Short mmCIF file of C-alpha atoms in Angstrom, two decimals:
data_model
loop_
_atom_site.label_atom_id
_atom_site.label_comp_id
_atom_site.label_asym_id
_atom_site.label_seq_id
_atom_site.Cartn_x
_atom_site.Cartn_y
_atom_site.Cartn_z
CA MET A 1 -42.29 -46.86 -83.36
CA SER A 2 -45.45 -45.39 -82.04
CA PRO A 3 -45.44 -41.55 -81.31
CA VAL A 4 -46.14 -42.23 -77.71
CA ARG A 5 -43.11 -44.60 -77.32
CA LEU A 6 -40.87 -42.11 -79.09
CA LEU A 7 -41.96 -39.30 -76.63
CA LEU A 8 -41.18 -41.54 -73.55
CA ASP A 9 -37.86 -42.54 -74.89
CA ARG A 10 -36.78 -38.89 -75.51
CA THR A 11 -37.97 -38.02 -71.88
CA ALA A 12 -35.95 -40.69 -70.43
CA VAL A 13 -32.82 -39.44 -72.24
CA LEU A 14 -33.49 -35.94 -70.95
CA PHE A 15 -33.77 -37.05 -67.33
CA LEU A 16 -30.48 -38.95 -67.68
CA GLY A 17 -28.78 -35.92 -69.05
CA VAL A 18 -29.96 -33.62 -66.29
CA ALA A 19 -28.77 -36.16 -63.61
CA ALA A 20 -25.41 -36.61 -65.14
CA GLY A 21 -24.79 -32.74 -65.45
CA ALA A 22 -25.70 -32.33 -61.74
CA ALA A 23 -23.23 -35.08 -60.72
CA ILE A 24 -20.49 -33.51 -62.77
CA GLY A 25 -21.24 -30.11 -61.26
CA TYR A 26 -21.24 -31.49 -57.80
CA ALA A 27 -17.88 -33.11 -58.42
CA PHE A 28 -16.27 -29.96 -59.72
CA GLY A 29 -17.88 -27.85 -56.82
CA THR A 30 -16.83 -29.90 -53.89
CA GLY A 31 -14.86 -32.89 -54.92
CA ASN A 32 -12.90 -34.52 -51.97
CA GLU A 33 -11.89 -31.15 -50.45
CA SER A 34 -12.05 -30.63 -46.65
CA HIS A 35 -13.20 -27.08 -45.58
CA GLN A 36 -11.36 -25.30 -42.70
CA ALA A 37 -11.78 -21.85 -41.06
CA VAL A 38 -8.93 -19.72 -42.29
CA GLU A 39 -7.09 -17.58 -39.58
CA LEU A 40 -4.40 -14.95 -40.31
CA ALA A 41 -1.16 -15.24 -38.47
CA PRO A 42 -0.51 -12.36 -35.98
CA ASP A 43 1.91 -10.83 -38.20
CA ALA A 44 -0.45 -10.97 -41.16
CA ALA A 45 -3.65 -9.76 -39.41
CA PRO A 46 -4.68 -6.09 -39.94
CA ALA A 47 -3.31 -4.12 -36.97
CA PRO A 48 -5.73 -2.37 -34.75
CA PRO A 49 -5.57 1.37 -34.92
CA PRO A 50 -2.77 2.76 -32.75
CA PRO A 51 -3.78 4.59 -29.57
CA SER A 52 -3.43 8.27 -29.53
CA THR A 53 -0.01 9.30 -28.35
CA VAL A 54 -1.32 12.31 -26.73
CA ALA A 55 -4.53 12.04 -24.79
CA PRO A 56 -6.85 15.03 -24.58
CA PRO A 57 -5.67 17.56 -21.93
CA PRO A 58 -6.42 16.76 -18.29
CA PRO A 59 -9.15 18.61 -16.54
CA THR A 60 -8.15 22.09 -15.57
CA GLY A 61 -11.18 23.57 -14.21
CA PRO A 62 -12.57 22.83 -10.58
CA GLU A 63 -15.83 21.50 -11.93
CA GLN A 64 -14.71 19.18 -14.66
CA ALA A 65 -14.82 15.38 -14.33
CA PRO A 66 -11.51 13.48 -14.44
CA PRO A 67 -10.61 11.90 -17.92
CA ALA A 68 -11.76 8.53 -18.77
CA THR A 69 -9.39 5.56 -18.54
CA ASP A 70 -8.98 2.25 -20.28
CA GLU A 71 -6.96 0.79 -17.34
CA PRO A 72 -8.71 -2.30 -15.78
CA LYS A 73 -9.86 -1.38 -12.30
CA PRO A 74 -8.63 -3.67 -9.49
CA GLU A 75 -11.39 -6.09 -8.34
CA LYS A 76 -10.23 -6.06 -4.61
CA PRO A 77 -9.04 -3.07 -2.62
CA THR A 78 -5.36 -3.15 -1.74
CA PRO A 79 -3.89 -2.06 1.64
CA ALA A 80 -3.16 1.64 1.70
CA LEU A 81 0.36 2.73 1.39
CA PRO A 82 1.76 5.63 3.27
CA GLU A 83 2.41 8.53 1.21
CA ALA A 84 6.09 8.91 0.48
CA PRO A 85 7.49 11.97 1.98
CA VAL A 86 8.49 14.61 -0.60
CA ALA A 87 11.50 16.45 0.55
CA LEU A 88 11.31 20.20 -0.36
CA THR A 89 14.20 22.30 0.80
CA ASP A 90 13.26 25.85 0.39
CA ASP A 91 15.38 28.65 1.70
CA GLN A 92 14.91 31.09 -1.22
CA PRO A 93 13.99 34.76 -0.78
CA GLN A 94 10.29 35.46 -0.94
CA PRO A 95 10.15 39.16 -2.06
CA GLY A 96 6.84 38.95 -3.96
CA LEU A 97 5.20 37.11 -1.11
CA GLU A 98 6.40 39.60 1.57
CA ASP A 99 5.13 42.33 -0.59
CA SER A 100 1.60 40.78 -0.94
CA VAL A 101 1.31 40.41 2.85
CA ARG A 102 2.62 43.86 3.42
CA GLN A 103 0.01 45.34 1.01
CA GLY A 104 -2.74 43.06 2.30
CA ARG A 105 -3.50 41.48 -1.17
CA SER A 106 -3.85 37.91 -2.20
CA VAL A 107 -0.80 35.83 -2.81
CA ARG A 108 -0.54 35.62 -6.60
CA ILE A 109 0.62 32.14 -7.86
CA GLY A 110 1.36 31.62 -11.61
CA VAL A 111 1.58 28.18 -12.98
CA PHE A 112 3.70 27.86 -16.16
CA GLY A 113 3.99 24.74 -18.22
CA ASP A 114 2.62 22.51 -20.89
CA SER A 115 -0.46 20.32 -20.65
CA PHE A 116 0.85 18.62 -17.59
CA GLY A 117 1.24 22.11 -16.17
CA ASP A 118 -2.50 22.54 -16.90
CA GLY A 119 -3.06 19.75 -14.39
CA VAL A 120 -0.72 21.21 -11.83
CA TRP A 121 -2.67 24.44 -12.08
CA SER A 122 -5.98 22.59 -11.51
CA GLY A 123 -4.64 20.90 -8.44
CA LEU A 124 -3.24 24.05 -6.87
CA TYR A 125 -6.34 25.93 -7.77
CA LYS A 126 -8.37 23.57 -5.63
CA LEU A 127 -5.97 23.37 -2.80
CA LEU A 128 -5.21 27.21 -2.50
CA PRO A 129 -8.65 28.76 -2.87
CA ALA A 130 -9.38 32.40 -3.29
CA GLY A 131 -11.36 32.57 -0.13
CA GLN A 132 -8.22 31.88 1.89
CA GLY A 133 -6.22 34.56 0.25
CA TYR A 134 -4.62 32.93 -2.76
CA ARG A 135 -4.99 33.80 -6.56
CA VAL A 136 -3.81 30.78 -8.72
CA GLU A 137 -3.38 31.67 -12.36
CA LYS A 138 -2.92 29.69 -15.33
CA TYR A 139 -0.01 30.39 -17.74
CA SER A 140 0.44 26.90 -18.96
CA GLN A 141 -0.15 26.10 -22.67
CA GLN A 142 -0.38 22.85 -24.37
CA SER A 143 2.26 21.61 -26.88
CA THR A 144 4.99 24.00 -25.62
CA GLY A 145 8.49 23.43 -24.26
CA PHE A 146 12.05 24.62 -24.16
CA THR A 147 12.82 22.53 -27.29
CA ARG A 148 10.21 24.37 -29.43
CA TYR A 149 11.65 27.97 -29.39
CA LYS A 150 11.18 28.30 -33.12
CA ARG A 151 7.46 27.81 -32.60
CA LEU A 152 7.28 29.76 -29.40
CA ASN A 153 9.85 31.47 -27.33
CA LEU A 154 8.55 30.84 -23.76
CA GLU A 155 10.54 33.57 -22.09
CA GLN A 156 9.37 36.41 -24.30
CA HIS A 157 5.71 35.08 -24.43
CA ASP A 158 5.24 34.68 -20.77
CA ASP A 159 7.22 37.83 -19.83
CA GLY A 160 4.66 39.82 -22.12
CA ARG A 161 1.83 37.96 -20.46
CA ILE A 162 2.83 38.86 -16.95
CA GLY A 163 3.36 42.44 -17.90
CA ASP A 164 3.44 44.84 -14.90
CA GLN A 165 1.36 42.61 -12.70
CA PRO A 166 3.07 41.36 -9.42
CA MET A 167 3.94 37.64 -9.36
CA ASP A 168 4.66 36.28 -5.85
CA ILE A 169 5.18 32.64 -6.74
CA ALA A 170 5.93 30.89 -9.97
CA VAL A 171 5.34 27.06 -10.33
CA ILE A 172 7.09 25.56 -13.51
CA SER A 173 6.12 22.23 -15.00
CA PHE A 174 7.73 21.47 -18.39
CA GLY A 175 9.46 18.45 -19.86
CA ALA A 176 7.02 15.87 -21.35
CA ASN A 177 7.20 17.72 -24.78
CA ASP A 178 11.09 18.13 -24.48
CA ALA A 179 11.90 14.42 -24.87
CA GLN A 180 13.43 15.11 -28.16
CA GLY A 181 16.42 16.73 -29.80
CA VAL A 182 16.83 20.64 -29.96
CA CYS A 183 18.43 23.03 -32.27
CA GLY A 184 20.09 26.29 -31.14
CA ASP A 185 19.92 29.74 -32.66
CA ASP A 186 22.99 28.84 -34.59
CA GLY A 187 21.26 25.89 -36.27
CA LYS A 188 23.43 23.35 -34.56
CA CYS A 189 21.35 20.50 -33.05
CA GLY A 190 21.77 18.00 -30.30
CA ALA A 191 20.02 14.71 -29.47
CA LEU A 192 18.11 14.25 -26.20
CA MET A 193 20.30 14.46 -23.11
CA SER A 194 23.48 15.07 -25.41
CA SER A 195 26.01 17.79 -24.05
CA ARG A 196 24.53 19.95 -26.76
CA TRP A 197 21.00 19.48 -25.56
CA GLN A 198 21.96 20.21 -22.07
CA SER A 199 23.76 23.35 -23.06
CA ILE A 200 20.81 24.82 -25.00
CA ILE A 201 18.09 23.72 -22.68
CA GLY A 202 19.98 24.76 -19.66
CA ALA A 203 20.79 28.31 -20.86
CA ARG A 204 17.03 28.66 -21.94
CA VAL A 205 15.74 27.53 -18.58
CA GLU A 206 18.20 29.67 -16.57
CA SER A 207 17.16 32.78 -18.53
CA TYR A 208 13.52 31.80 -18.07
CA VAL A 209 13.93 31.47 -14.27
CA GLY A 210 15.73 34.92 -14.29
CA MET A 211 12.74 36.48 -16.11
CA LEU A 212 10.41 35.25 -13.42
CA ARG A 213 12.57 36.51 -10.64
CA ARG A 214 12.71 39.87 -12.21
CA HIS A 215 8.92 39.90 -11.72
CA GLY A 216 9.60 39.30 -8.00
CA ALA A 217 8.63 35.64 -7.87
CA SER A 218 9.94 32.82 -5.82
CA ILE A 219 10.10 29.68 -7.88
CA TYR A 220 9.41 25.95 -7.64
CA TRP A 221 10.05 23.31 -10.40
CA VAL A 222 7.69 20.38 -10.59
CA GLY A 223 9.35 17.14 -11.88
CA LEU A 224 7.83 14.50 -14.03
CA PRO A 225 5.91 11.36 -12.76
CA VAL A 226 6.67 7.76 -13.70
CA MET A 227 5.50 6.96 -17.31
CA ARG A 228 3.82 3.90 -18.45
CA ASP A 229 6.01 3.51 -21.51
CA ARG A 230 9.38 2.20 -20.41
CA GLY A 231 11.27 4.07 -23.02
CA PHE A 232 9.52 7.34 -22.26
CA ASP A 233 9.98 6.69 -18.53
CA ALA A 234 13.80 6.28 -19.08
CA ASP A 235 13.74 9.82 -20.82
CA ALA A 236 11.70 11.28 -18.11
CA THR A 237 13.93 9.95 -15.37
CA ALA A 238 16.99 11.39 -17.19
CA MET A 239 15.34 14.72 -17.57
CA ASN A 240 14.36 14.79 -13.87
CA ALA A 241 18.00 14.19 -12.95
CA PHE A 242 19.13 16.99 -15.35
CA TYR A 243 16.43 19.59 -14.00
CA ARG A 244 17.11 18.61 -10.35
CA SER A 245 20.83 19.46 -10.81
CA LEU A 246 20.09 22.56 -12.68
CA MET A 247 17.57 23.75 -10.09
CA GLY A 248 19.98 23.07 -7.33
CA ARG A 249 22.53 25.27 -9.05
CA LEU A 250 19.81 28.05 -9.61
CA GLY A 251 18.70 27.95 -5.95
CA VAL A 252 15.17 26.67 -7.09
CA PRO A 253 13.36 23.91 -5.06
CA PHE A 254 12.72 20.74 -7.15
CA VAL A 255 9.37 19.13 -6.29
CA ASP A 256 9.97 15.39 -6.94
CA VAL A 257 6.53 13.90 -7.69
CA ARG A 258 7.62 10.47 -8.91
CA PRO A 259 7.42 8.86 -5.42
CA LEU A 260 3.76 9.72 -5.37
CA THR A 261 3.06 8.06 -8.78
CA VAL A 262 4.50 4.43 -8.15
CA ASP A 263 3.43 1.38 -6.48
CA ALA A 264 5.19 -0.45 -3.61
CA GLN A 265 7.63 -1.88 -6.08
CA GLY A 266 8.47 1.53 -7.69
CA GLN A 267 6.46 0.74 -10.85
CA TYR A 268 3.79 2.59 -12.71
CA GLU A 269 0.25 2.23 -11.39
CA ALA A 270 -2.88 3.51 -12.85
CA TYR A 271 -4.72 3.40 -9.45
CA TYR A 272 -3.61 4.07 -5.81
CA PRO A 273 -5.11 3.08 -2.65
CA ASP A 274 -6.72 5.76 -0.45
CA ASP A 275 -6.77 5.73 3.31
CA THR A 276 -9.39 3.02 3.33
CA GLY A 277 -7.55 0.79 0.88
CA ALA A 278 -10.19 1.62 -1.94
CA PRO A 279 -8.56 2.11 -5.28
CA LYS A 280 -8.79 5.71 -6.70
CA LEU A 281 -7.98 6.66 -10.23
CA LEU A 282 -4.34 8.08 -10.50
CA ARG A 283 -3.45 8.43 -14.15
CA ALA A 284 -5.17 9.43 -17.35
CA ASN A 285 -5.47 6.81 -20.18
CA ASP A 286 -2.36 7.95 -22.06
CA GLY A 287 0.07 6.88 -19.43
CA VAL A 288 1.53 10.43 -19.15
CA HIS A 289 -1.04 12.77 -17.61
CA MET A 290 -2.81 12.38 -14.28
CA SER A 291 -6.41 12.21 -13.29
CA MET A 292 -7.88 14.95 -11.21
CA ASN A 293 -7.28 12.83 -8.00
CA GLY A 294 -3.70 12.37 -9.38
CA TYR A 295 -3.05 16.07 -9.68
CA LEU A 296 -4.25 16.77 -6.28
CA ARG A 297 -1.96 14.02 -4.87
CA ILE A 298 1.15 15.29 -6.50
CA THR A 299 0.49 19.13 -5.72
CA ARG A 300 -0.48 18.64 -2.06
CA PRO A 301 3.03 18.83 -0.83
CA LEU A 302 3.80 21.98 -2.80
CA ALA A 303 0.52 23.59 -1.69
CA ALA A 304 1.36 22.83 1.86
CA ARG A 305 4.88 24.48 1.45
CA ILE A 306 3.17 27.61 -0.15
CA ARG A 307 0.71 27.86 2.83
CA GLU A 308 3.65 27.57 5.36
CA ALA A 309 5.57 30.32 3.46
CA SER A 310 2.54 32.45 3.31
CA ASP A 311 1.57 31.97 7.03
CA SER A 312 5.23 32.68 8.01
CA ALA A 313 5.37 35.91 6.10
CA ARG A 314 1.95 36.98 7.66
CA ARG A 315 3.25 36.14 11.16
CA GLN A 316 6.51 38.06 10.60
CA GLN A 317 4.57 41.08 9.13
CA GLY A 318 2.18 40.95 12.11
CA GLY A 319 5.13 40.86 14.55
CA GLN A 320 6.78 43.84 12.94
CA ARG A 321 3.53 45.79 12.80
CA SER A 322 3.07 45.07 16.59
CA ALA A 323 6.65 46.08 17.42
CA ALA A 324 6.24 49.37 15.38
CA GLN A 325 2.99 50.20 17.07
CA GLN A 326 4.67 49.64 20.44
CA GLY A 327 7.69 51.87 19.41
CA ASP A 328 5.53 54.67 18.39
CA SER A 329 3.22 54.64 21.45
CA PRO A 330 3.66 57.74 23.74
CA PRO A 331 4.82 57.16 27.12
CA VAL A 332 2.24 56.27 29.70
CA ALA A 333 2.04 58.94 32.50
CA VAL A 334 2.44 57.42 35.87
CA ALA A 335 0.55 59.21 38.76
CA PRO A 336 2.80 60.19 41.60
CA ALA A 337 2.59 57.94 44.60
CA ALA A 338 -0.02 59.00 47.17
CA PRO A 339 1.43 60.39 50.62
CA PRO A 340 1.33 57.67 53.33
CA LEU A 341 -1.75 57.61 55.42
CA THR A 342 -1.22 59.24 58.82
CA LEU A 343 -3.66 57.88 61.50
CA SER A 344 -4.71 60.22 64.40
CA PRO A 345 -4.13 58.78 67.87
CA ASP A 346 -7.79 59.41 68.80
CA ARG A 347 -9.15 57.64 65.70
CA PRO A 348 -9.76 53.97 65.93
CA GLN A 349 -7.62 51.93 63.67
CA LEU A 350 -9.52 50.10 60.93
#
């Protein structure tokens, strides 16, 4: 066999080997399989990160913007709903308010509560400005409540903060942090709304109200709004009923804000229609707090009541001052009557 033919034969064998290897590799690589996109079942898919259970605190300054929201905004305006009347029976004594009017100083209003109380303060601060004779002060503090006395005893803490300063009106807004069990000083604990819970919380709240009254304050208790989470809303509803009953026994007006935070069906709503029917942001994105518009909405009835009480005290003080001035005035001397004019017969009569 010639060298040339031998080279050609070996080259042909090499090409046949390469072709066979490629065919075998393709068979192992693909075979007769059909390729499909793989999707995880919902229970096997990675869960998205849970939303924060507590949103950042709502705006508490007059210049801050309302918090952002993840709620979808309605595409079309809905008809405006009339504001539900908020019954506010108030016949409590107003010693501090009367003193402020008598002394000619601004009416001092302290707002006590948790982060929701921060928002109540921001609403009242806007509605009762200093230029109109009001001084709205913030005593509220985040992450506080009557179930957390091991961390912070509210009565002792706030009593020290008030000090010797006069307190005319105290607005209290606690509750969102107290939807849990509580332990007493004796170490015995009770679940939310149990008889043990009601006994411990009731005693702490009653003592707290007594402390504020010793400072001369008349008191208002602000209830909780509807909550987006149904379980939490059930707890808030139960606490509202408990505090309403307790405040009735203590002679403290209970400000029910829930009617101002629900839609026409009594359900949670993130937006509410204004007078023109345009939607306005009502709630923060955590479903617990309010937007700035929301805090203004729920505090407007209370601000009106405070104005009414202040104006009444001013009118009463003005009437007393006027009566006192009249009582102290010297008698007015009355000139004796002039003698009758005698006309002379020879004078013409005019």
